[in-house]
Short mmCIF file of C-alpha atoms in Angstrom, two decimals:
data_model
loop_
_atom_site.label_atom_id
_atom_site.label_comp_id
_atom_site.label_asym_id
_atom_site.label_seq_id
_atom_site.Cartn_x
_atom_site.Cartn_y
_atom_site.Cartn_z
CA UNK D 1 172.06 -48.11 49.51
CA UNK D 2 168.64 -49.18 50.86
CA UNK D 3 167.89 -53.10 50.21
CA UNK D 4 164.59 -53.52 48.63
CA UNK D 5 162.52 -55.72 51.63
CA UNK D 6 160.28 -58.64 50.03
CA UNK D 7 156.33 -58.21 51.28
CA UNK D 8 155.04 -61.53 52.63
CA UNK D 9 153.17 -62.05 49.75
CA UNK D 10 155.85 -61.79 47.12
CA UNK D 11 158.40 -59.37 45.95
CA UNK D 12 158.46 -55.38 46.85
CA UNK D 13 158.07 -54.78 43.04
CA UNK D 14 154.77 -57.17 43.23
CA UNK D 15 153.39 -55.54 46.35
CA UNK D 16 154.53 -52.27 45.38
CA UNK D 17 151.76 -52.12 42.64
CA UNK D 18 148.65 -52.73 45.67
CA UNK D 19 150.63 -50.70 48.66
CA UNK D 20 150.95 -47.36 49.02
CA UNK D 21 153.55 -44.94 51.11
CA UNK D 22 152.22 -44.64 54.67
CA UNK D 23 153.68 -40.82 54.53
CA UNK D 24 151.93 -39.21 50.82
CA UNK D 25 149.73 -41.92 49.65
CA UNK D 26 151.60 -42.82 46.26
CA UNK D 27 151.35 -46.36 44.68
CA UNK D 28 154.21 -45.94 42.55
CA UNK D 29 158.14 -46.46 43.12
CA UNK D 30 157.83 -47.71 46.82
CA UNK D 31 160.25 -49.86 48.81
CA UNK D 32 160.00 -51.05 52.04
CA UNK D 33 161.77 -48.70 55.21
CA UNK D 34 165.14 -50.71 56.92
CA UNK D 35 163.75 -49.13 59.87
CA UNK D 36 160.33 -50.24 60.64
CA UNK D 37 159.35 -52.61 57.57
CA UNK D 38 156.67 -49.85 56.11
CA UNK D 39 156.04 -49.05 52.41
CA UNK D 40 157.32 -45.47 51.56
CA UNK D 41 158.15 -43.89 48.03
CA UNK D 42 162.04 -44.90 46.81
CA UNK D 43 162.93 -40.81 46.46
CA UNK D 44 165.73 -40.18 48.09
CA UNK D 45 167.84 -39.39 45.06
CA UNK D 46 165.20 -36.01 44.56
CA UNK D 47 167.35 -34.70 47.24
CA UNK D 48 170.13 -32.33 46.68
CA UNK D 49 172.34 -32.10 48.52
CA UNK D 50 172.96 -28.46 50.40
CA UNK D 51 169.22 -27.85 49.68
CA UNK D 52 167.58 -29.13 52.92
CA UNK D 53 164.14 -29.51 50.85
CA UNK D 54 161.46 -32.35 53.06
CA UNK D 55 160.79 -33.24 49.68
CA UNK D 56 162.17 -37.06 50.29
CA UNK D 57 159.31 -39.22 52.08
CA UNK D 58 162.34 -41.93 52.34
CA UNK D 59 165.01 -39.04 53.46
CA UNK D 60 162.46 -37.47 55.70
CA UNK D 61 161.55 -40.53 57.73
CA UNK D 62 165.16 -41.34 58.05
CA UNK D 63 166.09 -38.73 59.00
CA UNK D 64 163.69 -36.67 61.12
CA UNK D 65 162.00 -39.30 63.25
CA UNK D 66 162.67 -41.41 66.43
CA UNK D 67 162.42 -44.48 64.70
CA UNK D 68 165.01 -43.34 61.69
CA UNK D 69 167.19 -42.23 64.43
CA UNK D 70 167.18 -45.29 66.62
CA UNK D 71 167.62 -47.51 63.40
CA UNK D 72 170.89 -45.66 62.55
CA UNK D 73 172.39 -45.74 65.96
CA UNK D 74 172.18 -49.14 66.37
CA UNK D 75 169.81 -49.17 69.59
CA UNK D 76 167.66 -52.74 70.63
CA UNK D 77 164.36 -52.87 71.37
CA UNK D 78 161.37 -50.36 69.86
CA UNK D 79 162.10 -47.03 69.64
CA UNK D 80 159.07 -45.63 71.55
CA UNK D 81 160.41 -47.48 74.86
CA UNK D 82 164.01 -46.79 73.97
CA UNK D 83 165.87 -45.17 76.95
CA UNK D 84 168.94 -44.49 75.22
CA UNK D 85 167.30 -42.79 71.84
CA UNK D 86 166.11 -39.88 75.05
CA UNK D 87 169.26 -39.84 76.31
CA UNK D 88 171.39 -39.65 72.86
CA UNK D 89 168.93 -36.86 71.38
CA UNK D 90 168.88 -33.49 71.59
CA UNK D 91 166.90 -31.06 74.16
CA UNK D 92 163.37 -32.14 74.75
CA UNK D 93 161.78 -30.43 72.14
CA UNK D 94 163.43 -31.72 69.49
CA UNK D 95 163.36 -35.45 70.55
CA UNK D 96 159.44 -34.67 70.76
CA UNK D 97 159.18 -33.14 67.51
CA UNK D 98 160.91 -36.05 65.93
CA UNK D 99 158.69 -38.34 67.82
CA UNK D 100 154.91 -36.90 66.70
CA UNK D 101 155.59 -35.16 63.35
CA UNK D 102 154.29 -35.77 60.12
CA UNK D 103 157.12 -38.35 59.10
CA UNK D 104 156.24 -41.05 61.46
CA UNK D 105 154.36 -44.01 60.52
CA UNK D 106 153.52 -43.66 64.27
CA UNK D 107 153.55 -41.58 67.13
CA UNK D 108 155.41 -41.49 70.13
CA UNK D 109 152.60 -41.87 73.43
CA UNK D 110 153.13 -39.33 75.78
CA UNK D 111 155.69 -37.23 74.85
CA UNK D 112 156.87 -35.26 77.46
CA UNK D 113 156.41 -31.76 77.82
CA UNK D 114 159.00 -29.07 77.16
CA UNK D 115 159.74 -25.15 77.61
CA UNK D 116 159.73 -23.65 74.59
CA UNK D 117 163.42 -21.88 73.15
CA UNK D 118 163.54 -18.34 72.67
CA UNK D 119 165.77 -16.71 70.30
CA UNK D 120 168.93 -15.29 72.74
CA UNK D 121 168.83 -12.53 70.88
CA UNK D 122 165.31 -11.02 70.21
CA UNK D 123 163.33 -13.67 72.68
CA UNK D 124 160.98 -14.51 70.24
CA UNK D 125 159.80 -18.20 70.52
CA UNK D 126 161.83 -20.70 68.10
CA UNK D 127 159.81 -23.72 66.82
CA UNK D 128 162.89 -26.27 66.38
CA UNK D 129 161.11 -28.43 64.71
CA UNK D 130 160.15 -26.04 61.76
CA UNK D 131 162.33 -23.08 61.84
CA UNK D 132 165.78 -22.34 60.75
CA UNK D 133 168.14 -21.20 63.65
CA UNK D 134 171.73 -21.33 64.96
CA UNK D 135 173.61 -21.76 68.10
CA UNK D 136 176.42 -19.13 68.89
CA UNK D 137 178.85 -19.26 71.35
CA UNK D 138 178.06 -17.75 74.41
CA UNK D 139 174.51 -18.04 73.76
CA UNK D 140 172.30 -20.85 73.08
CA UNK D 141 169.64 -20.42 69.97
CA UNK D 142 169.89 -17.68 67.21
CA UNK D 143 166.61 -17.37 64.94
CA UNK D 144 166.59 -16.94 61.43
CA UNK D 145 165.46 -13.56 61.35
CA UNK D 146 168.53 -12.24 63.80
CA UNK D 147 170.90 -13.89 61.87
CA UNK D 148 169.56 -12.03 58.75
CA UNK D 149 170.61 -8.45 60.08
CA UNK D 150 173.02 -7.06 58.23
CA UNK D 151 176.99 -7.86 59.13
CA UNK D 152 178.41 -4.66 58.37
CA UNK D 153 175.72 -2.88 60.73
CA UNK D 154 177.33 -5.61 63.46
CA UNK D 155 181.06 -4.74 62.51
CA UNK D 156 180.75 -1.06 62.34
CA UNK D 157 179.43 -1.13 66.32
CA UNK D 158 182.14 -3.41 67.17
CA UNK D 159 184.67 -1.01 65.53
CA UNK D 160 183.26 1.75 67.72
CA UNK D 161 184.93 0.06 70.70
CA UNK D 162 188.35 -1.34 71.27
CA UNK D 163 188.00 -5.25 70.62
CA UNK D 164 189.34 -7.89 73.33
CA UNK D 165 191.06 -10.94 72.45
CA UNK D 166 187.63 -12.74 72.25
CA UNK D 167 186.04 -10.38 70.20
CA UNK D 168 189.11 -10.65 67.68
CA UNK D 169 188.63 -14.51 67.69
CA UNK D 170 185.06 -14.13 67.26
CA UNK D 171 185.26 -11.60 64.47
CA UNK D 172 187.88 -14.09 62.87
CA UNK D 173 185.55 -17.12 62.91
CA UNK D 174 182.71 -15.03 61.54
CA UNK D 175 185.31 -13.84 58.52
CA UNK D 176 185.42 -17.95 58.04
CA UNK D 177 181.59 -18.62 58.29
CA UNK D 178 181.27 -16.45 55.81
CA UNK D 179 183.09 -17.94 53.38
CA UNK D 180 180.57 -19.18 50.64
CA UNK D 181 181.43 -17.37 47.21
CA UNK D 182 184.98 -16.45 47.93
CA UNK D 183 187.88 -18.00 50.31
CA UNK D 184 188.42 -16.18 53.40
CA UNK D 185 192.00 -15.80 53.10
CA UNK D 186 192.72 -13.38 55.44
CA UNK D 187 190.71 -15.00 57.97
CA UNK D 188 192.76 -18.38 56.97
CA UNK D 189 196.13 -16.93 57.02
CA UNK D 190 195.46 -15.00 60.20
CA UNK D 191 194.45 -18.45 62.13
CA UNK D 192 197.41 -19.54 60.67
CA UNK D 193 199.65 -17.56 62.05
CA UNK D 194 198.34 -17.85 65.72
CA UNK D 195 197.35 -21.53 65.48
CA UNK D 196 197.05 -22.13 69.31
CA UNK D 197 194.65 -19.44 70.33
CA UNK D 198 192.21 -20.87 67.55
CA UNK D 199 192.48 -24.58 67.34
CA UNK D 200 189.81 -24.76 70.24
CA UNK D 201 187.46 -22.27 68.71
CA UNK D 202 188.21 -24.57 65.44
CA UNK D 203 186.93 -27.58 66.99
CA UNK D 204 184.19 -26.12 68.96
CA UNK D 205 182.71 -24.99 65.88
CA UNK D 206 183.08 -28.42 64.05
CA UNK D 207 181.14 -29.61 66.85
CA UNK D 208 178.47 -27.44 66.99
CA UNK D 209 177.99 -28.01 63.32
CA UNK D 210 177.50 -31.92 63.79
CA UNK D 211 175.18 -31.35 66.75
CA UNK D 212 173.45 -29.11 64.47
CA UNK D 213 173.34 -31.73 61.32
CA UNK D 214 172.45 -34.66 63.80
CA UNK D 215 169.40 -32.71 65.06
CA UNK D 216 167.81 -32.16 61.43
CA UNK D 217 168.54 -28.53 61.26
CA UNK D 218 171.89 -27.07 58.71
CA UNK D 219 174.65 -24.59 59.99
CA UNK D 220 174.44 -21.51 58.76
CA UNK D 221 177.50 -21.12 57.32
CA UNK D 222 180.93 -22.56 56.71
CA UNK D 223 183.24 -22.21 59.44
CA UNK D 224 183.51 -25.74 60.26
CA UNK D 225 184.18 -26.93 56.90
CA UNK D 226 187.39 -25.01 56.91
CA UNK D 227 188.22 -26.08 60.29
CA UNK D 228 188.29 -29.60 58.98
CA UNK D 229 190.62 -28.38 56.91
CA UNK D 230 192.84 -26.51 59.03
CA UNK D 231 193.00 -28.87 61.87
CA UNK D 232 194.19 -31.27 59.24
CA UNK D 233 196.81 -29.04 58.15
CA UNK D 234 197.97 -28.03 61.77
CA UNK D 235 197.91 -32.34 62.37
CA UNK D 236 195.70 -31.43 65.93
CA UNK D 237 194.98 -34.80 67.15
CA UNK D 238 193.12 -33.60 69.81
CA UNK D 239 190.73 -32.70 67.10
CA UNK D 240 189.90 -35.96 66.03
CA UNK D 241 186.75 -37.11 68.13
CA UNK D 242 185.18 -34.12 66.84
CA UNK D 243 186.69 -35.04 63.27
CA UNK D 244 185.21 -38.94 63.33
CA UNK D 245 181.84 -37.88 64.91
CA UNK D 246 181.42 -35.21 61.60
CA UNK D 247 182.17 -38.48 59.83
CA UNK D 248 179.76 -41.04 61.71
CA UNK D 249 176.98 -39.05 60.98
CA UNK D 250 174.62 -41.49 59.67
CA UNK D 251 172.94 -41.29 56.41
CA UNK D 252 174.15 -37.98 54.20
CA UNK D 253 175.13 -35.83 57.46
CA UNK D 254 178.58 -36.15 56.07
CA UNK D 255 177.90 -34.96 52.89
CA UNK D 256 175.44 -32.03 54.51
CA UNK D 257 178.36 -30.86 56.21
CA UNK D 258 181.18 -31.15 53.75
CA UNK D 259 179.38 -31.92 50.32
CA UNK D 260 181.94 -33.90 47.80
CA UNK D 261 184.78 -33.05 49.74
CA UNK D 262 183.88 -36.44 51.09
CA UNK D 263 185.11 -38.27 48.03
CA UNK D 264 188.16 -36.25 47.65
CA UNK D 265 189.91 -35.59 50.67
CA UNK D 266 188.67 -37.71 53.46
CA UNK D 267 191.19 -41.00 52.97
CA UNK D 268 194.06 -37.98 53.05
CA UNK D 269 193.03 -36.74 56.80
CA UNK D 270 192.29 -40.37 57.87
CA UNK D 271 196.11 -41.05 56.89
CA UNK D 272 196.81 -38.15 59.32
CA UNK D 273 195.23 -38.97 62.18
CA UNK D 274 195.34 -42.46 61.92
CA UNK D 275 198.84 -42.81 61.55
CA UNK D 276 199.69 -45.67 63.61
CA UNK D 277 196.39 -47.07 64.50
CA UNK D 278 195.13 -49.01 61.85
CA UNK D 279 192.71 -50.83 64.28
CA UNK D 280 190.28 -47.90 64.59
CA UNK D 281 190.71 -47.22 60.58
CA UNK D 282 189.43 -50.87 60.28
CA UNK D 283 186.35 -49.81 63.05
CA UNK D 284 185.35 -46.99 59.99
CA UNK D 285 184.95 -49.38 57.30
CA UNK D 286 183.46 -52.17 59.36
CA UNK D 287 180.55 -49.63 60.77
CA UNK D 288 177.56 -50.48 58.95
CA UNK D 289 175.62 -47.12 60.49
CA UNK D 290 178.15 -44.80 58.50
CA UNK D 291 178.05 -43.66 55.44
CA UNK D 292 179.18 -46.08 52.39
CA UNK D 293 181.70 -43.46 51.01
CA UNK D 294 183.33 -42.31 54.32
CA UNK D 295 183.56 -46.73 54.84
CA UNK D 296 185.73 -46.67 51.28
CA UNK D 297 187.60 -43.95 52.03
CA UNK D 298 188.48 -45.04 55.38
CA UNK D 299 189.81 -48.53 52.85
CA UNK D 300 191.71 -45.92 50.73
CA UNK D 301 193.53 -44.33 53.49
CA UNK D 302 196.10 -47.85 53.42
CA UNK D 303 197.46 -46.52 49.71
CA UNK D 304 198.70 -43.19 51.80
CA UNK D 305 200.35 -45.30 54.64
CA UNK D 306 202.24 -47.67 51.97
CA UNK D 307 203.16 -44.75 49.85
CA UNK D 308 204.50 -42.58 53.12
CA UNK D 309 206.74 -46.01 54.31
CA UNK D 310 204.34 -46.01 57.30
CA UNK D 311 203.45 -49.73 56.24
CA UNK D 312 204.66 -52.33 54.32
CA UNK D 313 202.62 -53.36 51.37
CA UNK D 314 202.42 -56.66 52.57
CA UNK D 315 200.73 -55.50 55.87
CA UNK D 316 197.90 -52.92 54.26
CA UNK D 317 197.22 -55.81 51.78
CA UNK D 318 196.72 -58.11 54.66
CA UNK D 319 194.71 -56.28 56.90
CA UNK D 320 192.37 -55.39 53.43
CA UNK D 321 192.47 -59.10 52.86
CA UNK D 322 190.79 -59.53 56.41
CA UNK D 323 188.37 -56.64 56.08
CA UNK D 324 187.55 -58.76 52.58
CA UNK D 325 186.91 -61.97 54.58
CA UNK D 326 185.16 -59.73 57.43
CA UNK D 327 182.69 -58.89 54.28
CA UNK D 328 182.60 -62.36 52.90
CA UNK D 329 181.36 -63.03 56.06
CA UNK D 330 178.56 -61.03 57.17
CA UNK D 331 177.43 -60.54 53.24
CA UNK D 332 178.66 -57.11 53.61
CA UNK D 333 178.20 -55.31 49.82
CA UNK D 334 179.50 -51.92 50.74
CA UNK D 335 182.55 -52.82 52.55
CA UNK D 336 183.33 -56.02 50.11
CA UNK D 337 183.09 -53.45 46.69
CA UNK D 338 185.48 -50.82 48.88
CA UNK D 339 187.85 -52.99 49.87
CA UNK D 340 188.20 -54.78 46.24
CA UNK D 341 187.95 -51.42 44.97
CA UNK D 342 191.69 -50.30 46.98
CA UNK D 343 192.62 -54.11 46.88
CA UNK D 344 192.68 -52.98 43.03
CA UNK D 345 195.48 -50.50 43.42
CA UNK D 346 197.63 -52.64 44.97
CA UNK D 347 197.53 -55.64 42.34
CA UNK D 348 197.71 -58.31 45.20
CA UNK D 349 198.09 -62.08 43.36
CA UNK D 350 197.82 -63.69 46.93
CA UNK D 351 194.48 -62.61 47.54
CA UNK D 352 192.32 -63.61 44.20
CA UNK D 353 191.25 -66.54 45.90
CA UNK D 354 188.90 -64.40 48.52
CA UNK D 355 188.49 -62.08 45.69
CA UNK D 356 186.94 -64.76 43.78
CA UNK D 357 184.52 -65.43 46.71
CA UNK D 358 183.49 -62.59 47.25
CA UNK D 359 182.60 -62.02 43.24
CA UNK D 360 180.78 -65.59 43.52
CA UNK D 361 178.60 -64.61 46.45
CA UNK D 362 177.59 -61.31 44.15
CA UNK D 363 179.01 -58.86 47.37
CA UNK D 364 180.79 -56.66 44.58
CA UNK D 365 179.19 -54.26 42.58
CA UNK D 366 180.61 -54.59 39.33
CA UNK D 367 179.51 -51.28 37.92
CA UNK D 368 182.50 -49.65 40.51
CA UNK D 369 184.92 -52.82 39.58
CA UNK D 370 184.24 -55.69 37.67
CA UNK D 371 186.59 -59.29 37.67
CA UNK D 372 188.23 -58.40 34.31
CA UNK D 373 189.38 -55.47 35.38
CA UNK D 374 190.46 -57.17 39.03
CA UNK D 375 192.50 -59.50 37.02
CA UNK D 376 194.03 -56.88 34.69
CA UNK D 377 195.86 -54.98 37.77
CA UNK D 378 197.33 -58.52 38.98
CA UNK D 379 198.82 -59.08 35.81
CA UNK D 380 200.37 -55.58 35.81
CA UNK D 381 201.60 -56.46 39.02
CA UNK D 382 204.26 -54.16 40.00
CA UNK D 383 203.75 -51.75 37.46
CA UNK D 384 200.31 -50.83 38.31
CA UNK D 385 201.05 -50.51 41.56
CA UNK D 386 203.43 -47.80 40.95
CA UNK D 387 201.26 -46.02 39.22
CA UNK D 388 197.99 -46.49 41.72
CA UNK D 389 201.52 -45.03 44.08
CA UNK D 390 202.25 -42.06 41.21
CA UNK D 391 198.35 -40.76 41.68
CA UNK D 392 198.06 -41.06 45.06
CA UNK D 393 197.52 -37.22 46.13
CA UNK D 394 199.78 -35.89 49.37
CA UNK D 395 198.55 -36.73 52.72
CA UNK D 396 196.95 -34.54 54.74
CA UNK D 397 196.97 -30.50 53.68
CA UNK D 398 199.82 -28.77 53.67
CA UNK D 399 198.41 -25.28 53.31
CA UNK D 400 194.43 -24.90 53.05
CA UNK D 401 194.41 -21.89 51.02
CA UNK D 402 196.72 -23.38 48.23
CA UNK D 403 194.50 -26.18 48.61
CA UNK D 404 191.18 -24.72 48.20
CA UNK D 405 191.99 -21.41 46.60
CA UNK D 406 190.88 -23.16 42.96
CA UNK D 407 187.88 -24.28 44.02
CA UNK D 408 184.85 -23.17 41.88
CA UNK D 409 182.67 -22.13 44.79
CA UNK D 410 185.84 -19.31 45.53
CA UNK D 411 185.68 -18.10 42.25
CA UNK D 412 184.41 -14.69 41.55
CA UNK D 413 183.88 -15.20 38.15
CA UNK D 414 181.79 -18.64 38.32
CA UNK D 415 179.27 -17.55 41.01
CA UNK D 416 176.66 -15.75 38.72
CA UNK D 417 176.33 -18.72 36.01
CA UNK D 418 172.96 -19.15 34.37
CA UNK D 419 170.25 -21.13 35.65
CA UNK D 420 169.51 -22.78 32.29
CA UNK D 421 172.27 -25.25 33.08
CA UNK D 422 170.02 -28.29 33.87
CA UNK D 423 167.58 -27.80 31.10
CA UNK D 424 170.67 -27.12 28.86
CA UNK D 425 171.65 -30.49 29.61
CA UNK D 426 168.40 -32.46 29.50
CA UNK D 427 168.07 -30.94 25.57
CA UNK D 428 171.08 -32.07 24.77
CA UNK D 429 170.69 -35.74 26.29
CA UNK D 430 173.09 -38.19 27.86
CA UNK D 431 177.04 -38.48 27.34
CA UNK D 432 177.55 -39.96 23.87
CA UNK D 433 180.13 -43.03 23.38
CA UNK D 434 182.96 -40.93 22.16
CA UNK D 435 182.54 -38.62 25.60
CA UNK D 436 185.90 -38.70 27.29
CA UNK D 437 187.85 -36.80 30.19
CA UNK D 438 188.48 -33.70 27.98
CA UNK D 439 184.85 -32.99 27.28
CA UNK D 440 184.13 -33.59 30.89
CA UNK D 441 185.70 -30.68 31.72
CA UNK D 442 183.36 -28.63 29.85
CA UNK D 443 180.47 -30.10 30.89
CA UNK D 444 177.48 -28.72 33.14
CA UNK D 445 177.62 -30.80 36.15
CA UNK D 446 174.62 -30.46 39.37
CA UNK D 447 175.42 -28.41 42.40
CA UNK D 448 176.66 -28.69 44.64
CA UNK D 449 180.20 -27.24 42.58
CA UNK D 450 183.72 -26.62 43.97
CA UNK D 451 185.70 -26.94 41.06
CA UNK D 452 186.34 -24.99 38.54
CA UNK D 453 186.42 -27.80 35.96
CA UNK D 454 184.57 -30.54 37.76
CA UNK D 455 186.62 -32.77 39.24
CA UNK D 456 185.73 -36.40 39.82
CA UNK D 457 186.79 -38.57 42.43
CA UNK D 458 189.24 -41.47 41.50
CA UNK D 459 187.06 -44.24 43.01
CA UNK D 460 183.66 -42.62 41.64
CA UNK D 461 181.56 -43.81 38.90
CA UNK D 462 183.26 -42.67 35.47
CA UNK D 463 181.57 -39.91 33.84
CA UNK D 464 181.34 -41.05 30.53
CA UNK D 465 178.73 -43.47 31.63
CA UNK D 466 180.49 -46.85 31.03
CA UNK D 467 179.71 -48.01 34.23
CA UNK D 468 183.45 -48.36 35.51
CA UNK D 469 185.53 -46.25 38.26
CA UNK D 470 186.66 -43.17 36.99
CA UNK D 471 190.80 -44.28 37.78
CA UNK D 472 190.15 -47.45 35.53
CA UNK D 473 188.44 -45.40 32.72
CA UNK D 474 188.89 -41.87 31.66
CA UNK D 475 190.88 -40.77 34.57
CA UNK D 476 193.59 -43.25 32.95
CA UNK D 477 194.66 -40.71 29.93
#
């Protein structure tokens, strides 16, 4: 959520009418950058997600320049003399490119040169910058157009020769990257089976896929997504580094890389390979540089630990209780309306005094949770906690195909729906008051989809447009 910055002359909606957006020259809709202070057009929701459109001057300077880079990370000083934003990004090329392209407000003086990358595979020149490519193991940059050729021309040559282990593992992994329209069971199952000989090809590839979000560019498929999954299941906590850095990806890298899996199963793999350190669960939700929904969910993952006996109820509300104060604090909206938000579930009486606070100081937003509401769960008491207990999904994964397998983006039968669906929706207008979880089901809902009848996350925004969490609204019946 990007806080609106006051102009020196008045407000941003005041200055907003004279200014225009350094970036496309529009007058209308702007806000000020939390980066460098400029005026640039408030478009960020135009973005869809999966799409990887520049059509966002907001998303594009946040994301694909120096100074959007060194903002997010946290680094001192200006960007153009900043020693760690060369160090922390990328090859050359691409710390140049986001340095001098169009999205800058400014440019970075003297860039240094670079060699340009050649495709590994056809040794064409790759422009970074403004091409799509890939990096495959063994080899270092795949372009678009080599990635195109046809798999079953690649399969039928390896099938001419007897495969080695690596080939077998490779083949495997490709089965799993290829996974868009229909689970790759066999792939899944076989990884399954020999869990050892992939778990490092599992987090290689998760790896490669953040590298790949973090420089600007998209992986070309979905192997690592699974691997999330899979090293969840398998409980590899060797895995996690590569797990949290997926997750620190500032901005909506999180959401490029796993789309709303983010706000469904996130809190259930913190639980995992957390277990026992709640200290570097708290470090998640107190990070200001991630992303607002991995912060809530890393406040949801106490529920699992309290419903699993791995901590008392009294603990997880205490160590909430200091995250609260933690938000009180340092006027911190996002964590204080995630960490009321699981506070919630757990119907704490000895904590409405900082709950109070924090609603006087206006740190909640009261279109997730509002103080009524608050107060109804600590009159419940132990009742609602047993049933905030009762809905609390399994932790971790116990098998990702029986996880996933019902997901609409696996099923046959879904993938060809019509393209009418958004204007379908427009003529037909908003939810009407007597909309409720049943109709839901049958509603068109935006891509990216997964589920066969949309599903919608617990702690998300109801549906039927009252304004209230889904769990305290329609997700009650």
């Amino acid at each position: 959520m990007t806080e609106r910055i006051p102009s020196k002359s008045g407000n941003a909606d005041d200055a907003a009418a004279t200014e225009q957006c350094g970036l496309c020259g529009s007058s209308t809709n702007l806000i000020r950058t939390p980066c460098c202070g400029n005026w640039i057009c408030n478009d960020e929701s135009e973005y869809k997600l999966f799409s990887f459109e520049r059509n966002s001057c907001f998303r594009n300077h946040s994301r694909f320049t120096l100074c959007g880079a060194h903002f997010a990370a946290g680094h001192e000083g200006d960007w153009k003399d900043c020693e760690q934003c060369r160090e922390d990004n990328m090859n050359t090329e691409m710390y140049v490119y986001f340095g001098t392209n169009e999205y800058n407000f400014e440019v970075l003086p003297n860039p240094p040169e670079f060699e340009p990358t050649h495709c590994s595979d056809c040794g064409r020149v790759i422009n970074l910058g403004q091409e799509g490519f890939t990096l495959v193991p063994g080899k270092k940059y795949v372009c678009s157009d080599c990635m195109d050729e046809p798999i079953p021309d690649f399969r039928k040559a390896r099938d001419a020769a007897e495969p080695d282990a690596e080939e077998i593992i490779e083949d495997v992994m490709l089965d799993l990257d290829l996974g868009f329209d229909e689970l790759p069971v066999e792939a899944i199952r076989t990884i399954q089976a020999d869990r050892e000989t992939y778990i490092p090809r599992l987090i290689e590839c998760l790896k490669e896929a953040t590298e790949l979000v973090a420089s600007g560019s998209a992986p070309s498929g979905k192997a690592h997504f699974f691997a999330y999954y899979l090293l969840t299941e398998f409980q590899v906590h060797e895995a996690w580094p590569a797990i949290r850095a997926a997750f620190a990806l500032p901005g909506e890298g999180p959401f490029d890389l796993f789309g709303d899996m983010v706000t469904e199963d996130t809190a259930r793999s913190f639980a995992v390979f957390l277990a026992g350190r709640p200290d570097e669960l708290d470090e998640i939700a107190l990070d200001c540089n991630i992303n607002e929904y991995v912060r809530w969910q890393a406040c949801h993952a106490y529920m699992y630990w309290v419903r699993d006996g791995r901590m008392a109820r009294e603990e997880a509300i205490q160590r909430l209780k200091q995250l609260l104060l933690t938000a009180i604090e340092t006027r911190d909206m996002t964590l204080a309306t995630g960490v009321v938000g699981d506070l919630y579930d757990f119907g704490p009486a000895e904590v409405m005094k900082e709950i109070r606070k924090a609603y006087e100081l206006r740190i909640v937003d009261e279109g997730f949770i509002d103080r009524d509401q608050f107060q109804e769960s600590t009159d419940k008491g132990e009742a609602h906690f047993k049933w905030e207990l009762e809905q609390c999904p399994p932790t971790g994964f116990e098998d990702t195909v029986d996880h996933l397998k019902d997901w609409y983006c696996f099923k046959h039968e879904n993938t060809n729906r019509s393209d009418s669906y958004e204007k379908d929706f427009l003529d037909t207008g908003p939810p009407s008051p007597e909309f409720n979880a049943a109709s839901w089901e049958n509603a068109y809902v935006s891509e990216p989809i997964y589920n066969e009848s949309p599903k919608v996350g617990r702690n998300e925004p109801c549906p039927c447009g009252s304004g209230k969490k889904y769990k305290k609204c329609c997700g009650k019946s």
